[in-house]
XYZ file of C-alpha atoms in Angstrom:
700
model
C -6.491 -40.819 7.722
C -5.191 -37.566 5.280
C -4.081 -34.633 6.972
C -6.297 -31.721 6.955
C -5.727 -27.935 7.659
C -7.304 -26.023 10.633
C -10.564 -24.553 10.025
C -10.795 -20.923 9.353
C -13.410 -18.324 7.840
C -13.570 -18.139 4.065
C -15.057 -15.605 1.680
C -15.077 -14.614 -1.675
C -11.679 -13.022 -2.779
C -11.454 -9.220 -2.382
C -14.923 -8.831 -0.648
C -13.250 -8.624 2.759
C -10.700 -5.774 1.509
C -13.637 -3.964 -0.219
C -16.040 -4.049 2.640
C -13.250 -2.825 5.198
C -12.150 -0.433 2.578
C -15.523 1.355 2.636
C -15.381 1.463 6.430
C -11.729 2.649 6.454
C -12.001 5.262 3.855
C -15.383 6.678 4.910
C -14.002 7.501 8.595
C -12.630 10.866 7.458
C -13.764 14.183 8.764
C -13.419 17.623 8.151
C -14.001 19.796 11.066
C -16.791 17.465 12.399
C -18.477 16.490 9.191
C -17.996 13.268 7.465
C -16.044 13.396 4.025
C -16.336 10.298 1.839
C -13.956 9.631 -0.958
C -15.116 11.090 -4.533
C -14.508 7.853 -6.440
C -16.923 5.177 -7.195
C -17.004 2.713 -3.809
C -17.975 -1.177 -4.412
C -19.626 -3.300 -2.404
C -19.231 -7.068 -1.527
C -21.103 -9.861 -3.107
C -24.228 -10.240 -1.015
C -24.802 -13.761 -1.838
C -21.712 -16.182 -2.204
C -21.866 -19.982 -2.737
C -19.067 -22.027 -1.342
C -18.203 -25.677 -2.405
C -16.121 -28.312 -1.629
C -16.004 -32.428 -2.596
C -15.113 -34.544 0.311
C -14.378 -37.806 0.702
C -14.833 -39.384 4.534
C -13.646 -42.864 5.803
C -16.505 -42.714 8.528
C -19.383 -40.431 9.577
C -18.270 -37.093 10.432
C -19.918 -34.411 12.384
C -19.175 -30.903 11.117
C -19.933 -27.659 13.082
C -21.405 -24.699 10.949
C -21.071 -20.971 11.369
C -21.941 -18.312 8.880
C -21.786 -14.581 8.793
C -25.489 -14.213 7.502
C -28.336 -16.340 6.424
C -27.352 -19.477 4.628
C -28.439 -22.665 3.322
C -26.937 -26.190 3.085
C -26.917 -28.606 0.195
C -25.480 -32.091 0.481
C -24.962 -33.880 -2.835
C -27.698 -31.444 -4.556
C -30.329 -31.817 -1.992
C -31.122 -28.927 0.415
C -31.334 -29.336 4.360
C -33.646 -27.939 6.551
C -33.234 -24.587 8.018
C -29.695 -23.209 9.006
C -28.071 -26.358 11.110
C -25.573 -25.501 13.564
C -24.329 -29.144 13.100
C -24.641 -31.934 10.389
C -23.496 -35.636 10.114
C -21.673 -36.249 6.871
C -22.143 -39.947 5.876
C -19.066 -41.981 5.003
C -17.994 -41.675 1.226
C -17.747 -39.040 -1.289
C -20.038 -35.992 -0.990
C -20.391 -32.644 -2.800
C -21.041 -29.856 0.021
C -22.392 -26.668 -1.006
C -23.335 -23.417 1.225
C -25.049 -20.468 -0.127
C -24.348 -17.362 2.427
C -26.446 -14.259 2.309
C -25.451 -10.876 3.977
C -26.076 -7.254 2.878
C -23.872 -5.634 5.785
C -20.872 -7.531 5.791
C -19.163 -10.160 3.404
C -20.776 -13.456 3.425
C -18.366 -15.873 5.383
C -18.353 -19.483 6.313
C -16.789 -21.574 8.821
C -17.226 -25.240 9.065
C -15.023 -27.317 11.300
C -14.605 -31.141 11.412
C -12.386 -33.913 11.964
C -11.242 -33.828 8.248
C -13.545 -31.475 6.775
C -12.651 -27.997 7.540
C -13.110 -24.646 5.417
C -10.165 -23.226 3.908
C -8.708 -21.968 0.568
C -9.196 -25.473 -1.320
C -13.040 -24.515 -1.140
C -14.328 -22.819 -3.940
C -16.379 -19.781 -4.084
C -18.641 -18.128 -6.554
C -21.100 -15.047 -6.707
C -22.736 -16.025 -9.808
C -23.935 -19.767 -9.541
C -25.344 -20.899 -12.942
C -25.347 -24.564 -12.073
C -28.880 -26.274 -11.642
C -29.779 -29.735 -10.712
C -32.647 -31.458 -12.792
C -35.126 -33.902 -11.389
C -32.673 -36.856 -11.869
C -29.840 -35.211 -9.809
C -27.625 -34.106 -12.907
C -25.936 -30.645 -12.865
C -26.334 -28.551 -15.739
C -24.988 -25.115 -16.548
C -21.659 -23.328 -15.710
C -20.218 -20.724 -13.355
C -17.017 -18.978 -12.515
C -15.390 -20.632 -9.471
C -12.260 -19.269 -7.513
C -10.357 -20.527 -4.513
C -12.199 -18.918 -1.399
C -10.089 -16.376 0.676
C -8.942 -16.524 3.934
C -6.752 -14.818 6.284
C -5.943 -15.227 10.068
C -9.690 -15.657 11.049
C -9.212 -19.222 12.374
C -11.545 -19.020 15.612
C -15.378 -19.590 15.198
C -16.142 -16.433 17.571
C -13.710 -14.113 15.550
C -15.132 -13.910 12.055
C -13.951 -11.292 9.535
C -16.237 -8.303 10.477
C -14.601 -8.446 13.958
C -11.224 -7.252 12.671
C -9.765 -4.372 14.241
C -6.093 -3.186 15.008
C -4.634 -2.914 18.486
C -4.814 -0.252 21.127
C -2.671 0.827 23.848
C -2.947 3.725 26.436
C -0.613 6.551 26.021
C -0.313 9.911 28.107
C 0.631 13.464 27.420
C 4.237 14.348 28.032
C 3.331 18.086 28.867
C 0.044 20.081 29.806
C -0.316 23.927 29.935
C -3.132 26.089 30.488
C -3.963 28.537 27.443
C -4.543 32.208 27.727
C -7.873 31.514 26.399
C -8.762 29.154 29.454
C -8.472 25.886 27.894
C -5.757 23.283 28.343
C -3.178 22.159 25.611
C -2.194 18.615 25.947
C 1.445 17.770 24.265
C 1.667 13.794 23.525
C 5.454 14.565 22.398
C 5.337 13.437 19.057
C 2.782 12.776 16.023
C 0.381 9.937 17.030
C -3.143 8.527 15.923
C -5.808 7.174 18.109
C -8.904 7.850 20.270
C -8.885 10.682 22.975
C -10.105 9.550 26.429
C -11.382 11.945 29.138
C -11.265 10.381 32.481
C -13.744 11.050 35.504
C -15.969 13.274 33.681
C -18.370 14.963 35.871
C -21.402 17.048 35.458
C -23.379 18.284 32.494
C -22.535 20.443 29.389
C -20.195 20.686 26.207
C -16.633 19.671 26.056
C -14.699 21.140 22.866
C -11.768 19.220 21.575
C -9.618 20.534 18.845
C -6.724 18.247 17.421
C -3.625 19.523 15.586
C -0.283 18.174 14.265
C 1.287 21.354 15.299
C 0.795 23.485 18.402
C -0.520 26.283 16.083
C -3.114 24.301 14.749
C -4.582 22.699 17.820
C -4.871 26.227 19.162
C -6.646 27.636 16.083
C -10.506 26.781 16.926
C -11.388 28.153 13.568
C -9.196 26.682 10.991
C -7.724 23.311 12.565
C -8.617 20.653 10.350
C -10.253 18.100 12.697
C -12.328 18.778 15.976
C -14.962 16.994 18.320
C -17.709 18.502 20.417
C -19.013 16.107 23.025
C -22.437 16.626 24.940
C -22.002 15.040 28.277
C -24.164 14.136 31.384
C -21.703 12.055 33.414
C -20.914 11.093 37.109
C -17.277 10.328 36.962
C -17.063 8.244 33.764
C -14.552 7.930 31.299
C -15.509 9.063 27.817
C -13.591 7.609 24.965
C -13.851 9.538 21.623
C -15.615 7.211 19.079
C -13.788 8.366 15.935
C -9.863 8.178 15.880
C -7.788 11.152 14.906
C -4.211 11.927 14.203
C -2.774 14.703 16.341
C 0.456 15.735 18.500
C -1.494 18.508 20.480
C -5.249 18.547 21.696
C -6.593 21.672 22.936
C -9.583 21.090 25.380
C -12.448 23.667 26.606
C -15.302 22.915 28.697
C -18.490 24.845 29.349
C -19.447 25.640 33.030
C -20.859 22.755 34.861
C -18.599 20.087 33.272
C -15.191 18.856 34.109
C -12.797 15.987 33.712
C -9.691 14.934 35.792
C -7.120 13.517 33.129
C -6.603 13.274 29.504
C -5.199 10.082 27.732
C -5.482 8.563 24.491
C -5.927 5.069 22.947
C -3.071 4.828 20.464
C -4.050 2.760 17.668
C -1.493 0.636 15.703
C -0.939 -2.393 13.599
C 1.260 -4.672 15.357
C 4.644 -6.005 13.839
C 7.210 -8.340 14.887
C 10.597 -6.487 15.457
C 12.541 -9.931 15.110
C 11.443 -9.912 11.330
C 11.986 -6.370 10.723
C 14.412 -4.150 8.829
C 16.907 -2.011 10.348
C 19.759 0.204 9.587
C 22.719 1.961 11.475
C 25.608 3.889 10.438
C 28.457 6.429 11.819
C 25.985 9.621 10.969
C 23.577 10.320 13.651
C 21.367 12.433 11.648
C 20.991 9.509 9.151
C 20.166 7.306 12.043
C 17.267 9.472 13.147
C 15.948 9.884 9.470
C 15.693 6.070 9.415
C 13.830 6.016 12.824
C 11.408 8.824 12.003
C 10.962 7.171 8.548
C 10.161 4.026 10.184
C 7.871 5.622 12.512
C 5.970 7.520 9.876
C 5.424 4.231 7.842
C 4.195 2.294 10.926
C 1.897 4.997 11.546
C 0.556 5.125 8.190
C 0.245 1.134 8.033
C -3.212 0.796 9.170
C -5.848 -1.723 7.907
C -4.481 -0.676 4.715
C -1.714 1.413 3.570
C -2.953 4.990 4.155
C -1.385 8.410 2.538
C -1.492 10.622 5.537
C -3.286 10.015 8.987
C -4.689 13.548 9.496
C -6.399 14.695 6.564
C -7.249 12.277 3.558
C -6.854 8.796 5.609
C -7.601 7.155 2.340
C -5.849 4.437 0.177
C -4.348 6.515 -2.801
C -2.288 4.022 -5.407
C 0.516 6.473 -5.901
C 1.204 6.608 -2.118
C 0.532 2.932 -1.779
C 3.382 1.628 -4.380
C 5.930 3.611 -2.428
C 4.404 2.318 0.602
C 4.771 -1.185 -0.549
C 8.451 -0.719 -1.550
C 9.538 0.822 1.605
C 7.543 -1.845 3.814
C 9.572 -4.665 1.931
C 12.621 -3.066 3.562
C 11.117 -2.375 6.952
C 8.371 -4.891 8.273
C 7.596 -6.967 5.223
C 3.913 -7.095 6.104
C 2.670 -8.591 2.727
C -0.937 -8.953 4.086
C -1.401 -5.395 4.255
C 0.202 -5.087 0.743
C -2.455 -7.688 -0.613
C -5.135 -5.677 1.250
C -4.456 -2.679 -0.236
C -4.096 -3.865 -3.907
C -7.407 -5.436 -3.541
C -9.339 -2.628 -2.164
C -7.833 -0.195 -4.572
C -8.950 -2.302 -7.695
C -12.484 -2.993 -6.374
C -14.793 -4.610 -8.726
C -15.545 -4.599 -12.463
C -17.292 -3.153 -14.351
C -14.213 -0.361 -14.479
C -15.701 2.796 -15.085
C -12.956 5.169 -13.878
C -9.180 4.966 -13.262
C -8.173 4.069 -9.712
C -8.685 7.235 -7.537
C -9.795 8.734 -10.852
C -5.948 9.101 -11.336
C -4.531 7.821 -14.534
C -0.850 7.755 -13.363
C -2.228 5.751 -10.110
C -3.835 3.257 -12.539
C -0.486 2.479 -13.964
C 1.152 2.339 -10.593
C -1.486 -0.264 -9.339
C -0.323 -2.460 -12.262
C 3.572 -2.419 -11.318
C 2.643 -2.840 -7.711
C 1.448 -6.374 -8.544
C 4.578 -7.442 -10.170
C 6.603 -5.684 -7.593
C 4.781 -7.650 -5.085
C 5.492 -11.060 -6.663
C 9.210 -10.219 -7.145
C 9.539 -9.708 -3.395
C 7.277 -12.537 -2.338
C 6.889 -15.466 -5.026
C 3.213 -15.374 -4.195
C 1.993 -16.839 -7.346
C -1.576 -17.634 -6.133
C -2.143 -13.805 -5.498
C -1.005 -12.984 -9.232
C -3.420 -15.440 -10.349
C -6.302 -14.256 -8.056
C -5.810 -10.503 -9.256
C -4.901 -11.052 -12.847
C -8.283 -11.081 -14.348
C -8.964 -7.726 -12.668
C -5.830 -6.529 -13.942
C -7.161 -7.783 -17.587
C -10.363 -5.771 -17.298
C -8.445 -2.893 -15.765
C -6.141 -2.867 -18.902
C -9.074 -3.246 -21.424
C -10.551 0.045 -19.719
C -7.014 1.783 -20.308
C -6.666 0.714 -23.704
C -10.037 1.777 -24.846
C -9.166 5.324 -23.878
C -5.881 5.635 -25.841
C -5.786 7.904 -28.800
C -5.174 6.710 -32.332
C -1.492 6.680 -31.728
C -2.071 3.924 -28.817
C -0.880 6.433 -26.194
C -2.708 7.449 -22.946
C -4.328 10.780 -23.179
C -6.345 12.374 -20.385
C -10.209 12.444 -20.957
C -12.709 15.107 -19.356
C -13.326 12.812 -16.287
C -9.517 11.871 -15.646
C -7.466 13.482 -13.245
C -3.695 13.622 -14.564
C -1.923 14.223 -11.160
C 2.008 13.593 -11.771
C 2.968 15.694 -8.790
C 2.175 18.873 -6.855
C 4.369 21.402 -8.365
C 5.315 25.033 -7.563
C 6.117 25.997 -11.101
C 3.814 26.188 -14.191
C 3.348 22.838 -15.832
C 0.132 21.967 -18.141
C -1.218 18.405 -17.507
C -3.371 18.324 -20.723
C -2.536 16.515 -23.944
C -0.363 13.594 -24.388
C 2.134 13.584 -21.446
C 5.559 11.813 -21.946
C 5.140 10.918 -18.546
C 2.150 9.051 -18.765
C 3.383 7.120 -21.770
C 6.431 5.919 -19.659
C 4.084 4.653 -16.924
C 1.818 2.989 -19.612
C 4.594 1.121 -21.264
C 5.660 -0.125 -17.923
C 2.191 -1.388 -17.202
C 1.880 -3.182 -20.409
C 5.330 -4.772 -19.500
C 3.842 -5.721 -15.968
C 0.769 -7.351 -18.074
C 3.413 -9.455 -20.235
C 5.391 -10.438 -17.075
C 2.396 -11.657 -14.789
C 0.810 -13.591 -17.807
C 4.236 -15.292 -18.354
C 4.379 -16.246 -14.705
C 0.925 -17.720 -14.692
C 1.631 -19.484 -18.095
C 4.599 -21.055 -16.498
C 2.768 -21.971 -13.403
C -0.400 -23.637 -14.418
C -2.831 -25.409 -12.011
C -3.093 -29.144 -11.895
C -6.827 -28.969 -11.784
C -7.912 -25.320 -12.418
C -11.471 -24.346 -11.093
C -14.011 -23.946 -13.773
C -13.969 -20.903 -15.677
C -10.449 -20.046 -15.120
C -8.029 -18.386 -17.513
C -6.407 -21.140 -19.788
C -2.709 -21.341 -20.537
C -3.694 -20.553 -24.229
C -5.256 -17.178 -22.976
C -2.228 -16.570 -21.033
C 0.027 -16.942 -24.251
C -2.285 -14.835 -26.048
C -1.901 -12.215 -23.506
C 1.780 -12.617 -23.489
C 1.670 -11.881 -27.363
C -0.899 -9.008 -27.309
C 0.913 -7.034 -24.556
C 4.458 -7.672 -26.022
C 3.446 -6.170 -29.175
C 1.669 -3.371 -27.366
C 4.843 -2.577 -25.208
C 7.171 -2.695 -28.210
C 5.325 -0.432 -30.343
C 4.710 2.254 -27.492
C 8.333 2.059 -26.741
C 9.078 3.029 -30.195
C 6.840 5.797 -30.320
C 8.065 6.997 -27.044
C 11.473 7.816 -28.214
C 10.444 8.895 -31.565
C 7.778 11.363 -30.608
C 9.045 12.837 -27.240
C 12.949 12.529 -27.466
C 14.869 15.588 -28.461
C 18.557 14.997 -29.480
C 19.305 18.602 -29.162
C 18.536 18.747 -25.632
C 19.233 15.282 -24.717
C 16.190 14.835 -22.772
C 12.519 13.808 -23.123
C 9.893 16.591 -23.874
C 6.967 17.169 -21.627
C 3.912 16.722 -23.778
C 2.230 16.908 -27.135
C -0.822 19.714 -26.817
C -3.058 20.335 -29.545
C -0.978 18.607 -32.112
C 2.047 20.459 -30.971
C 4.930 19.538 -28.922
C 5.168 21.412 -25.621
C 9.255 21.539 -24.966
C 8.943 22.312 -21.505
C 11.744 19.946 -19.774
C 10.861 18.627 -16.422
C 12.808 15.751 -14.303
C 9.511 13.497 -14.107
C 9.607 11.563 -17.643
C 13.381 11.578 -17.627
C 13.941 9.916 -14.179
C 11.469 7.362 -14.746
C 12.971 6.365 -18.197
C 16.193 5.963 -16.393
C 14.394 3.785 -13.572
C 12.542 1.814 -16.150
C 15.480 1.174 -18.561
C 14.074 3.030 -21.504
C 17.515 4.701 -22.381
C 20.822 3.787 -23.329
C 23.771 3.944 -20.773
C 25.028 6.685 -23.150
C 21.560 8.572 -22.995
C 21.396 8.218 -19.353
C 24.511 9.871 -18.767
C 23.306 12.785 -20.972
C 19.923 12.770 -19.231
C 21.768 13.210 -15.958
C 23.897 16.483 -17.102
C 21.047 17.768 -19.055
C 18.228 17.347 -16.732
C 18.650 15.614 -13.531
C 21.723 17.737 -12.274
C 20.835 20.604 -13.994
C 20.076 23.689 -11.903
C 17.997 25.418 -14.402
C 15.563 22.689 -14.376
C 12.735 23.141 -11.885
C 13.266 21.303 -8.721
C 11.009 18.722 -6.971
C 9.588 19.704 -3.696
C 7.462 16.875 -2.595
C 9.003 13.670 -0.945
C 6.645 11.772 -3.348
C 8.661 12.329 -6.318
C 11.841 12.991 -4.631
C 11.605 9.283 -4.028
C 11.991 8.382 -7.522
C 14.552 11.470 -8.234
C 16.869 9.950 -5.623
C 16.307 6.509 -6.993
C 17.423 7.447 -10.320
C 20.602 9.285 -8.842
C 21.236 5.783 -7.128
C 20.864 4.007 -10.028
C 23.786 6.185 -11.765
C 25.940 5.714 -8.948
C 25.647 8.747 -7.093
C 24.886 7.597 -3.496
C 27.239 10.052 -2.127
C 25.252 13.010 -3.575
C 22.031 11.201 -2.302
C 23.123 10.813 1.155
C 23.633 14.869 1.165
C 20.183 15.237 -0.240
C 18.653 13.168 2.501
C 20.677 15.181 5.237
C 19.653 18.522 3.464
C 15.712 17.446 2.767
C 14.714 15.403 5.320
C 17.214 16.566 7.891
C 15.518 20.178 7.232
C 12.344 18.875 8.332
C 13.899 17.705 11.470
C 15.251 20.903 12.492
C 11.829 22.089 11.770
C 10.650 20.034 14.406
C 9.307 17.091 12.394
C 8.581 13.646 14.526
C 7.220 12.208 11.256
C 7.871 13.105 7.740
C 5.729 15.216 5.691
C 3.592 15.394 2.551
C 5.810 18.411 1.179
C 8.819 20.357 2.346
C 9.940 23.440 0.662
C 13.217 24.563 2.447
C 12.480 28.196 1.228
C 9.374 28.494 3.269
C 9.622 29.390 7.113
C 7.348 29.261 10.262
C 3.649 28.362 9.727
C 4.272 28.260 6.150
C 5.430 24.738 6.522
C 1.883 23.949 7.974
C -0.269 25.195 4.939
C -1.282 23.543 1.998
C -4.272 23.332 -0.483
C -5.017 27.203 0.417
C -5.690 25.980 3.846
C -3.408 27.273 6.871
C -2.987 23.388 8.268
C -3.953 21.609 4.989
C -0.402 20.091 4.693
C 0.001 16.502 6.285
C 2.595 16.457 8.737
C 2.863 12.508 8.528
C 2.550 11.282 4.896
C 3.588 7.749 3.911
C 5.383 8.977 0.902
C 7.812 10.926 3.051
C 9.400 8.003 4.356
C 11.403 7.077 1.235
C 14.906 7.100 2.897
C 13.675 3.619 4.328
C 13.568 2.125 0.784
C 16.956 4.011 -0.362
C 19.119 2.875 2.455
C 17.875 -0.597 2.186
C 18.170 -1.014 -1.634
C 20.949 1.392 -2.456
C 23.295 1.273 0.288
C 23.040 -2.077 2.220
C 22.322 -2.877 -1.420
C 19.980 -5.797 -1.150
C 17.265 -6.769 -3.471
C 15.872 -10.073 -4.896
C 17.124 -11.261 -8.452
C 14.603 -14.181 -8.559
C 11.130 -14.066 -6.919
C 10.903 -14.157 -3.356
C 14.702 -13.778 -2.601
C 15.007 -17.542 -3.947
C 17.865 -15.728 -5.358
C 19.355 -12.206 -4.449
C 22.128 -9.932 -4.786
C 23.887 -7.516 -2.460
C 25.654 -4.507 -3.831
C 26.563 -2.252 -0.871
C 27.804 1.085 -1.329
C 28.940 3.471 1.622
C 28.772 6.706 0.069
C 30.254 9.105 2.119
C 29.651 6.968 5.449
C 32.616 5.528 7.633
C 30.414 2.359 8.583
C 26.972 1.028 7.959
C 25.112 -2.001 9.416
C 21.536 -3.470 8.803
C 18.872 -6.058 8.250
C 16.684 -6.526 5.230
C 13.541 -8.884 5.785
C 12.671 -11.533 3.291
C 10.286 -14.714 3.208
C 13.437 -16.598 4.833
C 14.126 -14.442 7.613
C 16.690 -11.601 7.516
C 19.646 -10.568 5.280
C 22.091 -9.022 7.742
C 24.912 -6.500 6.163
C 27.852 -4.718 7.712
C 30.468 -2.764 6.136
C 33.215 -0.045 6.759
C 35.901 0.920 4.569
C 38.229 -2.334 5.543
C 35.814 -5.113 5.150
C 32.136 -6.104 4.792
C 30.438 -9.177 6.519
C 26.950 -10.824 5.194
C 24.888 -13.130 6.705
C 21.597 -14.564 5.332
C 18.826 -16.786 6.483
C 17.905 -18.134 3.133
C 18.186 -18.068 -0.457
C 21.180 -18.180 -2.755
C 22.897 -14.921 -2.472
C 25.581 -13.009 -4.400
C 27.786 -10.352 -3.047
C 29.047 -8.005 -5.903
C 31.759 -5.427 -4.756
C 34.929 -4.101 -6.342
C 34.088 -6.136 -9.396
C 34.237 -9.559 -7.780
C 31.173 -11.803 -7.064
C 31.090 -13.917 -3.694
C 28.404 -16.872 -3.178
C 26.712 -16.149 0.382
C 25.862 -19.712 1.838
C 22.667 -19.952 3.897
C 23.534 -19.236 7.778
C 26.940 -18.868 7.161
C 28.763 -15.434 7.805
C 30.939 -14.322 4.584
C 33.611 -11.776 5.590
C 35.427 -9.825 3.012
C 38.547 -7.700 3.739
C 39.633 -5.091 1.235
């Protein structure tokens, strides 16, 4: 008897993420009012057909469960009702289930001896096939492999998904002069406040703060709760999760409680499969630890931007989270969930998050994912949505084939403290568009070179992939030429900012120039001149967000400036630690003092003090100090180019699909050990092969 996979719940690809994303993104509140995203939110397909052709050696009983109402068709004939079990006769048979569900994604679970739902089943939301009176099928439809994840128990359907919780207690409690109680949980956290032994009738007022000042500012704190209770020694768990370190609570007369705790909500990870970093500098070690904690707090159902204010998925934040994650937890499930959720469904009516640059980051994130995982199936799944997203992008380019912001586009780039126009044709956006076109070409090439033996009906053909390769190669080459001819200024040795109303805006910023270094759009000589004229030029405006410091410091590392980057990390991230940070912030300006560090967006506590893009040292230390990166998809081949900078020694692990790569280096020797893949150590102009599971030691 042929082996079969274990039964699992299946659904239409992307629907679980879209449904979960709607639930996730709409949980944001501001001072007790719900605050939904301002961009288009899609929904799951409400009716999905699942099908499979099976061959049984004997009659086989299948057990059936569905999330939603369903019908069952065997060999083109409908069966009565919604059977919980059915006997499939011996021989070859076609099974079709149509599941309808308005509230959660239609999902199916079928379990038998050999017949089990898994990703070999096909799914469609638009079944155009009909059966005539002779039992002959007509018409067509687009069928894709059904999606699945970890839901392999009939009693845990996809809609049951939730993060894990554990109880935590405050580390300090103090009575306020205003009469309430202030609870300090010791560091930034996320979860649900619990009031134990609540007694009496009245209103309880709860004010949350990432800082002491915010929690005690009842008029301006970003989040709060008001609970009307009538209890007799009961425990109240607040319904909506919040981010906080401090919680200030006041009660009306007639209501009291004995104790305050919190259910800390988190996404679990395996420490044995995680990245690590240690060195002789304890400040760098602390920065790595706080960066890891920041990432863990912002790794939720999806990679979220910040846990207090937005709590939304943003593509610009997410691409950095993915890269940091590849060097920390290697949570590929969360990467796929976030990419799917951000993309949504067709038709495309706006840029992702309405931001042009965020659409371009989304394209690149798909190829980055493949580079670190070699997951061709995911690229194949998402590629049709890449095509339609790129069609939207190209439909809005100007006569020169360049991306230009329209009236309904948000051109973000970065939060800046200096005057910078974001209108017209920005050089920065053309560099990102060029990389997006390259990504389309690379993904089409991957899929053309790895065709399915029996592709589902309606799949993209090899010939269509080849046509895309030709199309996007031509567009990429053309745009690269125009990029240099239009924006490069040989006198200043830099890319200019933008074309506005037909005139060149000659403002010079770091943004396009550092991306040109990272993406390889400059010659080696040009890179060196850009370093002098822009990146290290004190007259060029500084970057004050960790968001763009991520790319600024990556560009410096690529140019061999790891020693200077360590100083920048100590000053910038170390500066936040000196200000009391227990997680890293959305923005940090060393020139600010006191409560100025808490303000943003014109609000006294608008700044997020736990923001995913603040954790970039995780990525930098793994890729440019331990020096580990894949050179063939999924670490089938990889290289290690370790750099100490000004450190005496360093040691760490980088997670991969095979396990870990361990690197230890001091000024006298380096040792490397790998759990898999073909590795090459490159140091001092020499190359050394790294055998699997065998330590390599090089003495200097």
